[in-house]
Amino acid sequence: MTKYFRNNLIVLALAIILSLLLHVAHVLLPFMFGPIIATIIVVKILRLEIKWPFWLSELGLILLGVQIGSTFTKSVIYDIKDDWFTIILVTVLLLLLSLLIALLFKKIAQVNTETAILSVIPGALSQMLVMAEEDKKANIMVVSLTQTSRIIFVVVLVPFISYFFKTPGGSHSSGTEVHHNLTQALTLTNILTLIILIALVYYVMGKINFPTKQMLAPIVVLIGWNLITGVTFTLDNYIIAGAQIIYMIRIGNQIAKLLDQMKGRIAVAIAVQNVLLILLALVMVYVISLFTNNMINDLFLGAAPGGMNQIVLVAIETGADVPMISSYHIFRIFFILFLIAPLLNYYLRYRASKNQG
């Protein structure tokens, strides 16, 4: 037995035990916080080095993508199409807030404009890092640390704010059409067909370097499946719990390593910009909720900065509208990828040529 294999078994066992204890104690998001706490204990207290298998965490994300995709039934998609204006409005306002906060981040962290903008834009980690590499004036270390450390604030602040505004009486996200678990609704042939289709779409997205393919591939396949076959389902609870554990161990390992790097002026700037962005997003959606029929929790999780992966876990646990929230984040990915990133790239190149002139 290798050292890393033994350490992985230790963290997995502790993650399962802590998750079950938190679940029994009715603690918020037990299968999300359990693995994070377990990994921090193993890395920071037991001083064991963790190399969590990448394929395991990817499998967890794919399963969560299947759960998200399964909620996109015909009636849900019909409801979402009536909400596109709000989705666009929330996305645009959030990005404008980010740019304003970038000015404050620049002042506190004492970095240049290029670094500040690329550090603060939420929801496009890989794209911002690529642009930071290409821009000679951007400090890629600050951009990388700021973007990756956002996850600490997302997993701590967002769940508690969301829990405060959670939907009374449980989830309304699955839709009235879904009644059966995957193991009851699908045959072995159905399951194998879905696995093959997801693998194919995942492979194609990987070839074209498409972002968040781990979740978007199963979402695309399941939307098509629901529309074509009408055979809807939801993942069994133990599958969702297992998916959270094997994915969140990776997140816990990232957080444990980031804690050592969060020092000095940069740490203060990172904390201020993330807390501000989350709180201002809450204020923004509260105002929007006064003029729409949307629940505050749905709007907040749709606007919350951070990865779709963690936000959707919070949505599932707090009874939020999973397909609606997923739509906000999917739209943001496309919006940043195809519009904001090219505009930012043009602006940064313009600044560079102007300074040279």
XYZ file of C-alpha atoms in Angstrom:
357
model
C 0.000 0.000 0.000
C 1.506 3.324 -1.085
C 1.640 6.374 1.190
C -0.830 8.359 -0.934
C -3.269 5.471 -1.222
C -3.243 5.043 2.567
C -3.713 8.782 3.128
C -6.586 8.850 0.633
C -8.303 6.014 2.469
C -7.876 7.866 5.779
C -9.359 11.110 4.443
C -12.209 9.259 2.713
C -13.121 7.321 5.867
C -12.982 10.472 8.009
C -15.026 12.404 5.423
C -17.767 9.752 5.433
C -17.841 9.572 9.261
C -17.954 13.361 9.725
C -20.570 13.775 6.983
C -22.847 11.199 8.602
C -22.363 12.780 12.054
C -23.205 16.233 10.673
C -26.199 14.739 8.862
C -27.512 13.126 12.054
C -26.965 16.414 13.907
C -28.982 18.222 11.165
C -26.070 20.525 10.370
C -26.292 22.576 7.165
C -24.786 20.869 4.087
C -23.283 17.852 5.918
C -21.943 16.124 2.794
C -20.324 19.367 1.673
C -18.736 20.487 4.942
C -17.896 16.974 6.197
C -15.266 16.282 3.505
C -13.842 19.827 3.779
C -13.395 19.542 7.561
C -12.000 15.996 7.229
C -9.433 17.054 4.619
C -8.290 20.096 6.616
C -7.861 17.866 9.701
C -5.832 15.315 7.749
C -3.646 17.920 5.983
C -3.204 20.589 8.681
C -3.380 18.575 11.927
C -2.277 15.036 11.001
C 0.205 16.519 8.483
C -0.553 13.892 5.848
C -0.077 14.729 2.165
C -3.166 14.147 0.055
C -3.142 13.462 -3.682
C -6.826 12.877 -4.315
C -7.428 11.036 -7.622
C -8.518 13.529 -10.268
C -10.863 11.009 -11.903
C -12.758 10.526 -8.624
C -13.500 14.217 -8.197
C -14.433 14.405 -11.896
C -16.857 11.513 -11.389
C -18.431 13.402 -8.493
C -18.919 16.475 -10.686
C -20.394 14.401 -13.520
C -22.910 12.810 -11.140
C -23.881 16.253 -9.847
C -24.251 17.354 -13.475
C -26.604 14.411 -14.050
C -28.690 15.512 -11.073
C -28.856 19.083 -12.398
C -29.721 17.922 -15.912
C -32.435 15.606 -14.633
C -34.323 18.622 -13.242
C -34.606 20.241 -16.702
C -37.975 18.751 -17.642
C -40.193 20.150 -20.409
C -42.310 22.220 -18.033
C -39.221 23.595 -16.234
C -37.574 24.629 -19.512
C -40.827 26.340 -20.510
C -40.799 28.274 -17.234
C -37.130 29.280 -17.616
C -37.616 30.816 -21.073
C -39.930 33.411 -19.498
C -37.148 34.496 -17.119
C -34.354 35.293 -19.568
C -34.472 39.049 -19.002
C -33.823 38.581 -15.275
C -30.995 36.125 -16.005
C -29.304 38.648 -18.323
C -29.918 41.564 -15.935
C -28.437 39.733 -12.933
C -25.370 38.657 -14.938
C -24.656 42.142 -16.320
C -25.172 43.872 -12.948
C -22.927 41.351 -11.172
C -20.115 41.959 -13.648
C -20.511 45.739 -13.257
C -20.297 45.305 -9.468
C -17.143 43.245 -9.982
C -15.500 46.009 -11.986
C -16.337 48.582 -9.290
C -14.921 46.313 -6.586
C -11.799 45.849 -8.738
C -11.009 49.546 -8.111
C -11.056 48.942 -4.349
C -9.075 45.707 -4.708
C -6.442 47.589 -6.739
C -6.046 50.173 -3.987
C -5.841 47.709 -1.073
C -3.636 45.122 -2.798
C -1.534 47.807 -4.498
C -1.632 46.078 -7.876
C -2.128 47.456 -11.382
C -5.463 47.711 -13.210
C -4.834 44.616 -15.345
C -4.253 42.426 -12.280
C -7.212 43.892 -10.382
C -9.736 43.307 -13.194
C -8.599 39.753 -13.928
C -8.606 38.930 -10.203
C -12.152 40.085 -9.497
C -14.241 38.872 -12.500
C -16.245 35.881 -11.163
C -17.154 32.617 -12.841
C -14.373 32.164 -15.407
C -11.264 31.003 -13.546
C -9.508 29.285 -16.464
C -10.228 32.140 -18.882
C -8.922 34.784 -16.467
C -5.728 32.774 -15.853
C -5.110 32.391 -19.581
C -5.537 36.151 -20.063
C -3.229 36.825 -17.102
C -0.563 34.653 -18.744
C -0.907 36.530 -22.030
C -0.877 40.007 -20.472
C 2.695 40.953 -19.529
C 1.517 43.546 -16.997
C -0.813 41.239 -15.061
C 0.545 39.489 -11.977
C -0.512 35.891 -12.628
C 0.307 34.794 -9.055
C -2.104 37.371 -7.580
C -4.794 36.557 -10.181
C -4.428 32.818 -9.533
C -4.509 33.145 -5.738
C -7.455 35.575 -5.781
C -9.570 33.527 -8.181
C -8.883 30.169 -6.512
C -9.248 31.460 -2.945
C -12.755 32.716 -3.743
C -13.908 29.171 -3.080
C -13.159 29.621 0.646
C -15.600 32.513 0.905
C -18.173 30.832 -1.332
C -18.348 27.619 0.719
C -18.466 29.537 4.025
C -20.634 32.614 3.371
C -23.000 31.599 0.556
C -24.521 28.525 2.298
C -25.357 30.449 5.472
C -26.869 33.396 3.620
C -28.814 31.008 1.389
C -29.993 28.970 4.389
C -31.430 32.141 5.914
C -33.541 32.704 2.774
C -34.193 29.028 2.015
C -37.513 27.891 0.549
C -39.956 26.794 3.288
C -41.210 23.227 3.086
C -38.331 21.730 1.096
C -37.234 21.713 -2.503
C -39.255 22.964 -5.393
C -36.444 22.442 -7.854
C -37.146 18.996 -9.116
C -40.454 19.745 -10.712
C -43.719 17.846 -10.242
C -42.934 15.402 -13.050
C -40.064 13.661 -11.253
C -41.196 10.942 -8.836
C -38.762 8.051 -9.129
C -35.108 7.552 -8.299
C -32.696 6.576 -11.059
C -32.546 2.957 -9.859
C -36.345 2.713 -10.091
C -37.029 4.749 -13.247
C -34.311 3.512 -15.617
C -33.369 0.104 -16.979
C -29.756 -1.055 -17.240
C -29.896 -0.308 -20.979
C -31.082 3.253 -20.256
C -28.244 3.793 -17.782
C -25.601 2.430 -20.173
C -26.979 4.630 -22.976
C -26.709 7.732 -20.771
C -23.153 6.817 -19.722
C -22.052 6.443 -23.361
C -23.723 9.700 -24.419
C -22.231 11.657 -21.502
C -18.778 10.199 -22.228
C -19.033 11.227 -25.901
C -20.164 14.800 -25.149
C -17.520 15.070 -22.396
C -14.835 13.934 -24.871
C -15.937 16.439 -27.535
C -16.054 19.312 -25.009
C -12.589 18.333 -23.799
C -11.229 18.431 -27.355
C -12.448 22.009 -27.863
C -11.326 23.064 -24.352
C -14.870 23.939 -23.309
C -15.132 25.176 -19.691
C -16.957 23.225 -16.951
C -17.383 20.190 -19.216
C -17.753 17.968 -16.142
C -21.163 19.464 -15.430
C -22.229 20.818 -18.816
C -21.763 17.470 -20.627
C -24.274 15.570 -18.435
C -26.606 18.594 -18.344
C -26.729 18.732 -22.165
C -27.301 14.967 -22.428
C -30.004 14.913 -19.743
C -31.881 17.869 -21.258
C -31.974 15.999 -24.567
C -32.968 12.783 -22.786
C -35.849 14.439 -20.928
C -37.166 16.194 -24.040
C -36.920 13.134 -26.313
C -37.868 10.245 -24.024
C -39.956 11.931 -21.319
C -38.481 9.398 -18.858
C -37.551 11.666 -15.967
C -35.777 10.672 -12.762
C -33.724 11.991 -9.854
C -30.540 10.499 -8.450
C -30.866 8.392 -5.309
C -29.924 10.297 -2.145
C -26.926 8.070 -1.421
C -25.545 8.716 -4.923
C -25.837 12.504 -4.459
C -24.182 12.226 -1.026
C -21.354 10.099 -2.419
C -20.827 12.504 -5.324
C -20.540 15.431 -2.909
C -18.006 13.617 -0.722
C -15.632 12.545 -3.517
C -15.726 16.018 -5.077
C -15.528 18.099 -1.893
C -12.417 16.238 -0.676
C -10.619 17.872 -3.612
C -12.028 21.265 -2.596
C -10.978 20.692 1.013
C -7.452 19.884 -0.131
C -7.354 23.113 -2.176
C -8.601 25.157 0.784
C -6.031 23.577 3.137
C -3.215 24.618 0.774
C -4.644 28.087 0.136
C -4.807 28.864 3.870
C -1.000 28.940 3.980
C -0.840 31.469 1.125
C -3.440 33.892 2.507
C -1.103 36.414 4.128
C -0.525 40.156 4.307
C -2.050 42.896 2.183
C -3.141 40.513 -0.587
C -5.087 38.400 1.922
C -6.913 41.480 3.220
C -7.713 42.606 -0.333
C -8.983 39.131 -1.264
C -11.196 38.956 1.830
C -12.635 42.440 1.275
C -13.424 41.940 -2.423
C -15.027 38.529 -1.922
C -17.151 39.521 1.069
C -18.187 42.732 -0.674
C -19.065 40.933 -3.903
C -21.209 38.377 -2.079
C -22.993 40.961 0.096
C -23.570 43.407 -2.762
C -24.911 40.529 -4.879
C -27.404 39.877 -2.073
C -28.464 43.544 -1.982
C -28.760 43.593 -5.776
C -31.019 40.532 -5.952
C -33.140 41.799 -3.057
C -33.931 44.917 -5.090
C -34.614 42.810 -8.208
C -36.917 40.498 -6.221
C -39.147 43.492 -5.421
C -39.965 43.802 -9.134
C -40.162 40.104 -10.076
C -41.828 36.924 -8.842
C -38.500 35.208 -8.142
C -37.540 33.939 -4.690
C -34.607 35.819 -3.100
C -32.744 32.540 -2.513
C -33.016 31.573 -6.191
C -31.824 34.991 -7.331
C -28.990 35.073 -4.780
C -27.652 31.638 -5.711
C -28.006 32.542 -9.388
C -25.942 35.694 -8.835
C -23.506 34.336 -6.237
C -19.874 34.520 -7.385
C -18.092 31.197 -7.486
C -18.259 27.946 -9.371
C -21.551 26.412 -10.438
C -20.403 23.204 -8.736
C -20.512 24.546 -5.188
C -23.493 26.850 -5.721
C -25.711 24.040 -7.039
C -24.887 21.904 -3.994
C -26.181 24.733 -1.809
C -29.265 25.034 -4.042
C -30.065 21.333 -3.659
C -29.744 21.480 0.123
C -31.725 24.707 0.641
C -34.679 23.812 -1.564
C -33.841 26.329 -4.270
C -34.770 26.099 -7.949
C -31.833 24.044 -9.284
C -32.547 24.350 -13.037
C -33.184 28.092 -12.780
C -29.977 28.673 -10.785
C -28.023 26.454 -13.185
C -29.343 28.572 -16.054
C -27.915 31.722 -14.434
C -24.474 30.149 -14.098
C -24.469 28.498 -17.517
C -25.448 31.811 -19.103
C -22.688 33.579 -17.143
C -20.115 31.087 -18.446
C -21.152 31.716 -22.065
C -21.488 35.476 -21.494
C -17.976 35.771 -20.069
C -16.449 33.328 -22.545
C -17.883 34.838 -25.726
C -18.413 38.524 -24.847
C -16.672 39.730 -21.674
C -13.369 37.899 -22.206
C -12.887 39.242 -25.781
C -13.848 42.772 -24.634
C -11.453 42.559 -21.679
C -8.729 41.237 -23.947
C -9.270 44.169 -26.339
C -9.254 46.682 -23.455
C -6.055 45.278 -21.924
C -4.316 45.276 -25.310
C -5.466 48.860 -25.860
C -4.013 49.878 -22.473
C -0.742 48.120 -23.278
C -0.382 49.832 -26.683
C -1.349 53.212 -25.204
C 1.254 52.917 -22.445
C 3.908 51.902 -24.953
C 3.007 54.879 -27.135
